[in-house]
Amino acid sequence: QVQLVESGGGVVQPGGSLRLSCAASGFTFSSYGMHWVRQAPGKGLEWVAFIRYDGSNKYYADSVKGRFTISRDNSKNTLYLQMNSLRAEDTAVYYCAKLPPRYGDDAFDIWGQGTMVTVSS
Amino acid sequence: QSVLTQPPSASGTPGQRVTISCSGSSSNIGSNYVYWYQQLPGTAPKLLIYRNNQRPSGVPDRFSGSKSGTSASLAISGLRSEDEADYYCAAWDDSLSGPHYVFGTGTKVTVL
């Protein structure tokens, strides 16, 4: 079935690094742009990053620019988020998501179950 | 800090109509489509409305979206207990630092 499965979350010290992965199945991953979205405990949704279907363009939230890198491997149907110089305020559940495109007709979204990242000493 | 502002809460009794507002600016809502997401407790968000007022397959027609200028709204008619959730608007924002996707501050809907 159509699904996204995140992995790689955990507890890391401030200043540390972590790489999240998101395995896609059940749809043509290589045809769609993908997002990372996070949600701090008890807080709202915050968009983190976007990558075009072919990896040619990447956009980042100001709060993570220069520290996080989004990438993808279409041959492995996998999305990544490399997180460096982590801060306490990066603590959140991280979702990978396929959202409706900015330009295009498709109307479906797919979200993973989320992976928790905790930045703490 | 979100650039899309929503009321923190809204409520109604079963069968009532509830409306949630989303206020933005010319760089986001004013020039891009608006999306609405529903997040039930303990679950990932789910798309409710795309392209301002379109419903994906499977979303009940009790949910409707509209947009005017730099604001948008989501209406839930015939409120049901299962509609108790957090609701977020979203849009692309053409900021000076490049395109960003932004979510609203979120509105918790309570069914009394």
PDB file of C-alpha atoms in Angstrom:
ATOM      1  CA  GLN A   1       0.000   0.000   0.000  1.00  0.00           C
ATOM      2  CA  VAL A   2       0.943   3.647  -0.267  1.00  0.00           C
ATOM      3  CA  GLN A   3       3.151   4.582   2.646  1.00  0.00           C
ATOM      4  CA  LEU A   4       6.064   6.549   3.987  1.00  0.00           C
ATOM      5  CA  VAL A   5       8.123   5.169   6.840  1.00  0.00           C
ATOM      6  CA  GLU A   6      10.570   7.389   8.698  1.00  0.00           C
ATOM      7  CA  SER A   7      13.526   6.167  10.704  1.00  0.00           C
ATOM      8  CA  GLY A   8      16.653   7.529  12.333  1.00  0.00           C
ATOM      9  CA  GLY A   9      15.225   9.559  15.172  1.00  0.00           C
ATOM     10  CA  GLY A  10      16.622   9.434  18.680  1.00  0.00           C
ATOM     11  CA  VAL A  11      18.308  11.388  21.431  1.00  0.00           C
ATOM     12  CA  VAL A  12      21.304  13.548  20.521  1.00  0.00           C
ATOM     13  CA  GLN A  13      23.328  16.135  22.402  1.00  0.00           C
ATOM     14  CA  PRO A  14      23.248  19.814  21.444  1.00  0.00           C
ATOM     15  CA  GLY A  15      25.650  20.407  18.590  1.00  0.00           C
ATOM     16  CA  GLY A  16      25.352  16.838  17.413  1.00  0.00           C
ATOM     17  CA  SER A  17      24.132  15.370  14.139  1.00  0.00           C
ATOM     18  CA  LEU A  18      21.462  12.946  13.022  1.00  0.00           C
ATOM     19  CA  ARG A  19      20.271  11.643   9.657  1.00  0.00           C
ATOM     20  CA  LEU A  20      16.632  10.829   9.125  1.00  0.00           C
ATOM     21  CA  SER A  21      15.438   8.506   6.376  1.00  0.00           C
ATOM     22  CA  CYS A  22      12.012   8.107   4.822  1.00  0.00           C
ATOM     23  CA  ALA A  23      11.273   4.985   2.778  1.00  0.00           C
ATOM     24  CA  ALA A  24       8.504   5.329   0.222  1.00  0.00           C
ATOM     25  CA  SER A  25       6.408   2.540  -1.251  1.00  0.00           C
ATOM     26  CA  GLY A  26       3.201   2.058  -3.195  1.00  0.00           C
ATOM     27  CA  PHE A  27       3.564   5.132  -5.407  1.00  0.00           C
ATOM     28  CA  THR A  28       6.001   6.548  -7.963  1.00  0.00           C
ATOM     29  CA  PHE A  29       8.322   8.305  -5.533  1.00  0.00           C
ATOM     30  CA  SER A  30      10.533   9.690  -8.277  1.00  0.00           C
ATOM     31  CA  SER A  31       7.640  11.708  -9.745  1.00  0.00           C
ATOM     32  CA  TYR A  32       6.920  13.873  -6.712  1.00  0.00           C
ATOM     33  CA  GLY A  33       8.468  16.637  -4.673  1.00  0.00           C
ATOM     34  CA  MET A  34       8.806  15.759  -1.006  1.00  0.00           C
ATOM     35  CA  HIS A  35       8.708  17.682   2.263  1.00  0.00           C
ATOM     36  CA  TRP A  36       9.936  17.356   5.824  1.00  0.00           C
ATOM     37  CA  VAL A  37       7.573  18.824   8.427  1.00  0.00           C
ATOM     38  CA  ARG A  38       8.148  18.851  12.185  1.00  0.00           C
ATOM     39  CA  GLN A  39       6.027  19.289  15.268  1.00  0.00           C
ATOM     40  CA  ALA A  40       7.511  20.164  18.646  1.00  0.00           C
ATOM     41  CA  PRO A  41       5.771  18.586  21.651  1.00  0.00           C
ATOM     42  CA  GLY A  42       2.408  20.246  22.173  1.00  0.00           C
ATOM     43  CA  LYS A  43       3.029  22.727  19.362  1.00  0.00           C
ATOM     44  CA  GLY A  44       1.870  23.304  15.809  1.00  0.00           C
ATOM     45  CA  LEU A  45       3.211  22.131  12.487  1.00  0.00           C
ATOM     46  CA  GLU A  46       6.408  23.688  11.143  1.00  0.00           C
ATOM     47  CA  TRP A  47       7.598  23.158   7.599  1.00  0.00           C
ATOM     48  CA  VAL A  48      11.294  22.249   7.432  1.00  0.00           C
ATOM     49  CA  ALA A  49      12.364  21.584   3.849  1.00  0.00           C
ATOM     50  CA  PHE A  50      11.294  20.630   0.330  1.00  0.00           C
ATOM     51  CA  ILE A  51      13.045  18.874  -2.536  1.00  0.00           C
ATOM     52  CA  ARG A  52      11.857  18.659  -6.130  1.00  0.00           C
ATOM     53  CA  TYR A  53      11.132  15.275  -7.689  1.00  0.00           C
ATOM     54  CA  ASP A  54      14.544  15.174  -9.352  1.00  0.00           C
ATOM     55  CA  GLY A  55      16.499  16.858  -6.567  1.00  0.00           C
ATOM     56  CA  SER A  56      17.194  19.911  -8.704  1.00  0.00           C
ATOM     57  CA  ASN A  57      15.756  22.421  -6.248  1.00  0.00           C
ATOM     58  CA  LYS A  58      15.756  22.453  -2.466  1.00  0.00           C
ATOM     59  CA  TYR A  59      14.127  24.953  -0.138  1.00  0.00           C
ATOM     60  CA  TYR A  60      14.575  25.340   3.609  1.00  0.00           C
ATOM     61  CA  ALA A  61      12.921  27.088   6.517  1.00  0.00           C
ATOM     62  CA  ASP A  62      15.031  29.946   7.822  1.00  0.00           C
ATOM     63  CA  SER A  63      15.267  28.178  11.183  1.00  0.00           C
ATOM     64  CA  VAL A  64      17.221  25.262   9.688  1.00  0.00           C
ATOM     65  CA  LYS A  65      18.992  26.780   6.673  1.00  0.00           C
ATOM     66  CA  GLY A  66      22.706  26.084   6.762  1.00  0.00           C
ATOM     67  CA  ARG A  67      22.303  23.304   9.332  1.00  0.00           C
ATOM     68  CA  PHE A  68      19.934  20.816   7.652  1.00  0.00           C
ATOM     69  CA  THR A  69      20.239  19.225   4.201  1.00  0.00           C
ATOM     70  CA  ILE A  70      17.430  17.493   2.364  1.00  0.00           C
ATOM     71  CA  SER A  71      18.288  14.899  -0.271  1.00  0.00           C
ATOM     72  CA  ARG A  72      16.792  11.913  -2.043  1.00  0.00           C
ATOM     73  CA  ASP A  73      17.808   8.706  -3.765  1.00  0.00           C
ATOM     74  CA  ASN A  74      15.150   7.856  -6.330  1.00  0.00           C
ATOM     75  CA  SER A  75      16.795   4.510  -7.058  1.00  0.00           C
ATOM     76  CA  LYS A  76      16.125   3.552  -3.431  1.00  0.00           C
ATOM     77  CA  ASN A  77      12.792   5.380  -3.088  1.00  0.00           C
ATOM     78  CA  THR A  78      14.197   7.146  -0.062  1.00  0.00           C
ATOM     79  CA  LEU A  79      14.177  10.706   1.249  1.00  0.00           C
ATOM     80  CA  TYR A  80      16.760  11.972   3.724  1.00  0.00           C
ATOM     81  CA  LEU A  81      17.264  14.806   6.157  1.00  0.00           C
ATOM     82  CA  GLN A  82      20.786  15.400   7.409  1.00  0.00           C
ATOM     83  CA  MET A  83      20.627  17.473  10.582  1.00  0.00           C
ATOM     84  CA  ASN A  84      23.791  19.101  11.912  1.00  0.00           C
ATOM     85  CA  SER A  85      24.496  21.547  14.750  1.00  0.00           C
ATOM     86  CA  LEU A  86      21.335  20.432  16.481  1.00  0.00           C
ATOM     87  CA  ARG A  87      19.734  22.670  19.089  1.00  0.00           C
ATOM     88  CA  ALA A  88      17.208  22.066  21.837  1.00  0.00           C
ATOM     89  CA  GLU A  89      14.590  23.855  19.755  1.00  0.00           C
ATOM     90  CA  ASP A  90      14.952  21.200  17.044  1.00  0.00           C
ATOM     91  CA  THR A  91      13.298  18.692  19.377  1.00  0.00           C
ATOM     92  CA  ALA A  92      10.192  17.501  17.565  1.00  0.00           C
ATOM     93  CA  VAL A  93       8.437  14.723  15.722  1.00  0.00           C
ATOM     94  CA  TYR A  94       9.687  14.822  12.138  1.00  0.00           C
ATOM     95  CA  TYR A  95       7.316  13.797   9.368  1.00  0.00           C
ATOM     96  CA  CYS A  96       8.181  13.194   5.761  1.00  0.00           C
ATOM     97  CA  ALA A  97       5.299  14.032   3.496  1.00  0.00           C
ATOM     98  CA  LYS A  98       4.179  14.147  -0.075  1.00  0.00           C
ATOM     99  CA  LEU A  99       1.879  17.176  -0.272  1.00  0.00           C
ATOM    100  CA  PRO A 100      -0.165  18.545  -3.176  1.00  0.00           C
ATOM    101  CA  PRO A 101       2.202  20.197  -5.650  1.00  0.00           C
ATOM    102  CA  ARG A 102       2.473  23.941  -5.991  1.00  0.00           C
ATOM    103  CA  TYR A 103       1.940  23.631  -9.702  1.00  0.00           C
ATOM    104  CA  GLY A 104      -0.035  20.602 -10.750  1.00  0.00           C
ATOM    105  CA  ASP A 105      -3.309  18.823 -10.456  1.00  0.00           C
ATOM    106  CA  ASP A 106      -2.866  15.964  -8.044  1.00  0.00           C
ATOM    107  CA  ALA A 107      -4.792  16.240  -4.844  1.00  0.00           C
ATOM    108  CA  PHE A 108      -3.403  13.564  -2.604  1.00  0.00           C
ATOM    109  CA  ASP A 109      -1.131  13.729   0.384  1.00  0.00           C
ATOM    110  CA  ILE A 110       0.880  11.037   2.077  1.00  0.00           C
ATOM    111  CA  TRP A 111       2.421  11.368   5.535  1.00  0.00           C
ATOM    112  CA  GLY A 112       4.705   9.105   7.450  1.00  0.00           C
ATOM    113  CA  GLN A 113       4.067   8.125  11.043  1.00  0.00           C
ATOM    114  CA  GLY A 114       6.788  10.478  12.249  1.00  0.00           C
ATOM    115  CA  THR A 115      10.090   9.934  14.038  1.00  0.00           C
ATOM    116  CA  MET A 116      10.970  11.667  17.299  1.00  0.00           C
ATOM    117  CA  VAL A 117      14.161  13.688  17.594  1.00  0.00           C
ATOM    118  CA  THR A 118      15.188  14.833  21.050  1.00  0.00           C
ATOM    119  CA  VAL A 119      18.095  17.224  21.490  1.00  0.00           C
ATOM    120  CA  SER A 120      19.217  17.173  25.089  1.00  0.00           C
ATOM    121  CA  SER A 121      22.332  16.896  27.184  1.00  0.00           C
TER     122      SER A 121
ATOM    123  CA  GLN B   1       7.053  31.968  13.955  1.00  0.00           C
ATOM    124  CA  SER B   2       4.217  31.346  11.526  1.00  0.00           C
ATOM    125  CA  VAL B   3       3.231  33.987   8.994  1.00  0.00           C
ATOM    126  CA  LEU B   4      -0.312  32.586   8.764  1.00  0.00           C
ATOM    127  CA  THR B   5      -2.497  33.513  11.726  1.00  0.00           C
ATOM    128  CA  GLN B   6      -5.416  31.419  12.956  1.00  0.00           C
ATOM    129  CA  PRO B   7      -7.552  31.675  16.083  1.00  0.00           C
ATOM    130  CA  PRO B   8      -6.241  29.253  18.724  1.00  0.00           C
ATOM    131  CA  SER B   9      -9.621  27.687  19.329  1.00  0.00           C
ATOM    132  CA  ALA B  10     -13.146  27.280  17.997  1.00  0.00           C
ATOM    133  CA  SER B  11     -16.076  25.279  19.250  1.00  0.00           C
ATOM    134  CA  GLY B  12     -19.641  24.293  18.509  1.00  0.00           C
ATOM    135  CA  THR B  13     -22.329  21.816  19.345  1.00  0.00           C
ATOM    136  CA  PRO B  14     -23.132  18.841  17.110  1.00  0.00           C
ATOM    137  CA  GLY B  15     -24.864  19.962  13.936  1.00  0.00           C
ATOM    138  CA  GLN B  16     -23.623  23.532  14.143  1.00  0.00           C
ATOM    139  CA  ARG B  17     -21.427  25.314  11.620  1.00  0.00           C
ATOM    140  CA  VAL B  18     -17.918  26.349  12.650  1.00  0.00           C
ATOM    141  CA  THR B  19     -15.653  28.663  10.684  1.00  0.00           C
ATOM    142  CA  ILE B  20     -11.880  29.007  11.050  1.00  0.00           C
ATOM    143  CA  SER B  21     -10.024  31.983   9.626  1.00  0.00           C
ATOM    144  CA  CYS B  22      -6.479  32.148   8.282  1.00  0.00           C
ATOM    145  CA  SER B  23      -4.826  35.510   7.758  1.00  0.00           C
ATOM    146  CA  GLY B  24      -1.736  35.945   5.630  1.00  0.00           C
ATOM    147  CA  SER B  25      -0.164  38.430   3.264  1.00  0.00           C
ATOM    148  CA  SER B  26       0.396  39.181  -0.393  1.00  0.00           C
ATOM    149  CA  SER B  27       3.436  36.897  -0.528  1.00  0.00           C
ATOM    150  CA  ASN B  28       1.542  33.804   0.566  1.00  0.00           C
ATOM    151  CA  ILE B  29      -2.258  33.627   0.536  1.00  0.00           C
ATOM    152  CA  GLY B  30      -2.540  36.685  -1.691  1.00  0.00           C
ATOM    153  CA  SER B  31      -0.659  35.007  -4.530  1.00  0.00           C
ATOM    154  CA  ASN B  32      -0.771  31.258  -3.894  1.00  0.00           C
ATOM    155  CA  TYR B  33      -3.229  28.484  -3.216  1.00  0.00           C
ATOM    156  CA  VAL B  34      -4.390  27.717   0.314  1.00  0.00           C
ATOM    157  CA  TYR B  35      -4.495  24.232   1.802  1.00  0.00           C
ATOM    158  CA  TRP B  36      -6.164  22.969   4.946  1.00  0.00           C
ATOM    159  CA  TYR B  37      -5.075  20.010   7.053  1.00  0.00           C
ATOM    160  CA  GLN B  38      -6.798  18.158   9.875  1.00  0.00           C
ATOM    161  CA  GLN B  39      -4.782  16.535  12.637  1.00  0.00           C
ATOM    162  CA  LEU B  40      -6.629  14.151  14.900  1.00  0.00           C
ATOM    163  CA  PRO B  41      -5.065  13.553  18.332  1.00  0.00           C
ATOM    164  CA  GLY B  42      -1.940  11.420  18.138  1.00  0.00           C
ATOM    165  CA  THR B  43      -1.974  11.090  14.364  1.00  0.00           C
ATOM    166  CA  ALA B  44      -0.279  12.622  11.339  1.00  0.00           C
ATOM    167  CA  PRO B  45      -2.054  15.476   9.554  1.00  0.00           C
ATOM    168  CA  LYS B  46      -4.410  14.795   6.669  1.00  0.00           C
ATOM    169  CA  LEU B  47      -5.281  17.012   3.701  1.00  0.00           C
ATOM    170  CA  LEU B  48      -8.807  18.429   3.827  1.00  0.00           C
ATOM    171  CA  ILE B  49      -8.794  21.187   1.206  1.00  0.00           C
ATOM    172  CA  TYR B  50      -6.416  21.970  -1.670  1.00  0.00           C
ATOM    173  CA  ARG B  51      -6.340  24.806  -4.182  1.00  0.00           C
ATOM    174  CA  ASN B  52      -8.403  27.056  -1.866  1.00  0.00           C
ATOM    175  CA  ASN B  53     -11.682  25.182  -2.099  1.00  0.00           C
ATOM    176  CA  GLN B  54     -11.199  21.712  -3.572  1.00  0.00           C
ATOM    177  CA  ARG B  55     -11.840  18.550  -1.572  1.00  0.00           C
ATOM    178  CA  PRO B  56      -9.742  15.426  -2.116  1.00  0.00           C
ATOM    179  CA  SER B  57     -11.620  12.248  -2.732  1.00  0.00           C
ATOM    180  CA  GLY B  58     -13.079  10.909   0.502  1.00  0.00           C
ATOM    181  CA  VAL B  59     -13.347  14.227   2.352  1.00  0.00           C
ATOM    182  CA  PRO B  60     -16.974  14.887   3.310  1.00  0.00           C
ATOM    183  CA  ASP B  61     -18.688  17.871   1.703  1.00  0.00           C
ATOM    184  CA  ARG B  62     -19.312  19.203   5.217  1.00  0.00           C
ATOM    185  CA  PHE B  63     -15.853  20.714   4.851  1.00  0.00           C
ATOM    186  CA  SER B  64     -15.488  23.717   2.584  1.00  0.00           C
ATOM    187  CA  GLY B  65     -12.771  26.276   1.936  1.00  0.00           C
ATOM    188  CA  SER B  66     -12.731  29.789   0.583  1.00  0.00           C
ATOM    189  CA  LYS B  67     -10.223  32.542  -0.057  1.00  0.00           C
ATOM    190  CA  SER B  68     -10.479  36.284  -0.460  1.00  0.00           C
ATOM    191  CA  GLY B  69      -7.462  38.510  -0.883  1.00  0.00           C
ATOM    192  CA  THR B  70      -4.933  37.655   1.794  1.00  0.00           C
ATOM    193  CA  SER B  71      -7.298  35.642   3.972  1.00  0.00           C
ATOM    194  CA  ALA B  72      -8.884  32.237   3.800  1.00  0.00           C
ATOM    195  CA  SER B  73     -11.382  30.276   5.819  1.00  0.00           C
ATOM    196  CA  LEU B  74     -12.448  26.727   6.487  1.00  0.00           C
ATOM    197  CA  ALA B  75     -16.054  25.963   7.310  1.00  0.00           C
ATOM    198  CA  ILE B  76     -17.298  22.802   8.940  1.00  0.00           C
ATOM    199  CA  SER B  77     -21.037  22.387   8.659  1.00  0.00           C
ATOM    200  CA  GLY B  78     -23.072  19.767  10.499  1.00  0.00           C
ATOM    201  CA  LEU B  79     -20.359  19.499  13.153  1.00  0.00           C
ATOM    202  CA  ARG B  80     -19.739  15.957  14.398  1.00  0.00           C
ATOM    203  CA  SER B  81     -17.846  14.620  17.382  1.00  0.00           C
ATOM    204  CA  GLU B  82     -15.208  13.104  15.099  1.00  0.00           C
ATOM    205  CA  ASP B  83     -14.374  16.596  13.812  1.00  0.00           C
ATOM    206  CA  GLU B  84     -12.706  17.403  17.129  1.00  0.00           C
ATOM    207  CA  ALA B  85      -9.124  17.983  16.011  1.00  0.00           C
ATOM    208  CA  ASP B  86      -6.486  20.583  15.215  1.00  0.00           C
ATOM    209  CA  TYR B  87      -6.806  22.361  11.890  1.00  0.00           C
ATOM    210  CA  TYR B  88      -4.007  24.096  10.000  1.00  0.00           C
ATOM    211  CA  CYS B  89      -4.026  26.294   6.952  1.00  0.00           C
ATOM    212  CA  ALA B  90      -0.963  26.322   4.700  1.00  0.00           C
ATOM    213  CA  ALA B  91       0.367  28.055   1.621  1.00  0.00           C
ATOM    214  CA  TRP B  92       3.535  28.626  -0.336  1.00  0.00           C
ATOM    215  CA  ASP B  93       5.223  31.896   0.540  1.00  0.00           C
ATOM    216  CA  ASP B  94       7.437  33.721  -1.931  1.00  0.00           C
ATOM    217  CA  SER B  95       9.779  35.265   0.584  1.00  0.00           C
ATOM    218  CA  LEU B  96      12.937  37.219  -0.198  1.00  0.00           C
ATOM    219  CA  SER B  97      15.001  34.210   0.892  1.00  0.00           C
ATOM    220  CA  GLY B  98      13.226  31.905  -1.547  1.00  0.00           C
ATOM    221  CA  PRO B  99      10.030  29.846  -1.632  1.00  0.00           C
ATOM    222  CA  HIS B 100       8.852  28.532   1.702  1.00  0.00           C
ATOM    223  CA  TYR B 101       5.872  26.402   2.585  1.00  0.00           C
ATOM    224  CA  VAL B 102       4.183  27.857   5.654  1.00  0.00           C
ATOM    225  CA  PHE B 103       1.621  26.476   8.067  1.00  0.00           C
ATOM    226  CA  GLY B 104      -0.825  28.488  10.082  1.00  0.00           C
ATOM    227  CA  THR B 105      -0.674  28.671  13.864  1.00  0.00           C
ATOM    228  CA  GLY B 106      -3.387  26.036  14.154  1.00  0.00           C
ATOM    229  CA  THR B 107      -6.915  25.999  15.551  1.00  0.00           C
ATOM    230  CA  LYS B 108      -8.216  23.458  18.016  1.00  0.00           C
ATOM    231  CA  VAL B 109     -11.838  22.622  17.336  1.00  0.00           C
ATOM    232  CA  THR B 110     -13.862  21.358  20.271  1.00  0.00           C
ATOM    233  CA  VAL B 111     -17.264  19.735  19.906  1.00  0.00           C
ATOM    234  CA  LEU B 112     -19.287  20.674  22.973  1.00  0.00           C
TER     235      LEU B 112
END
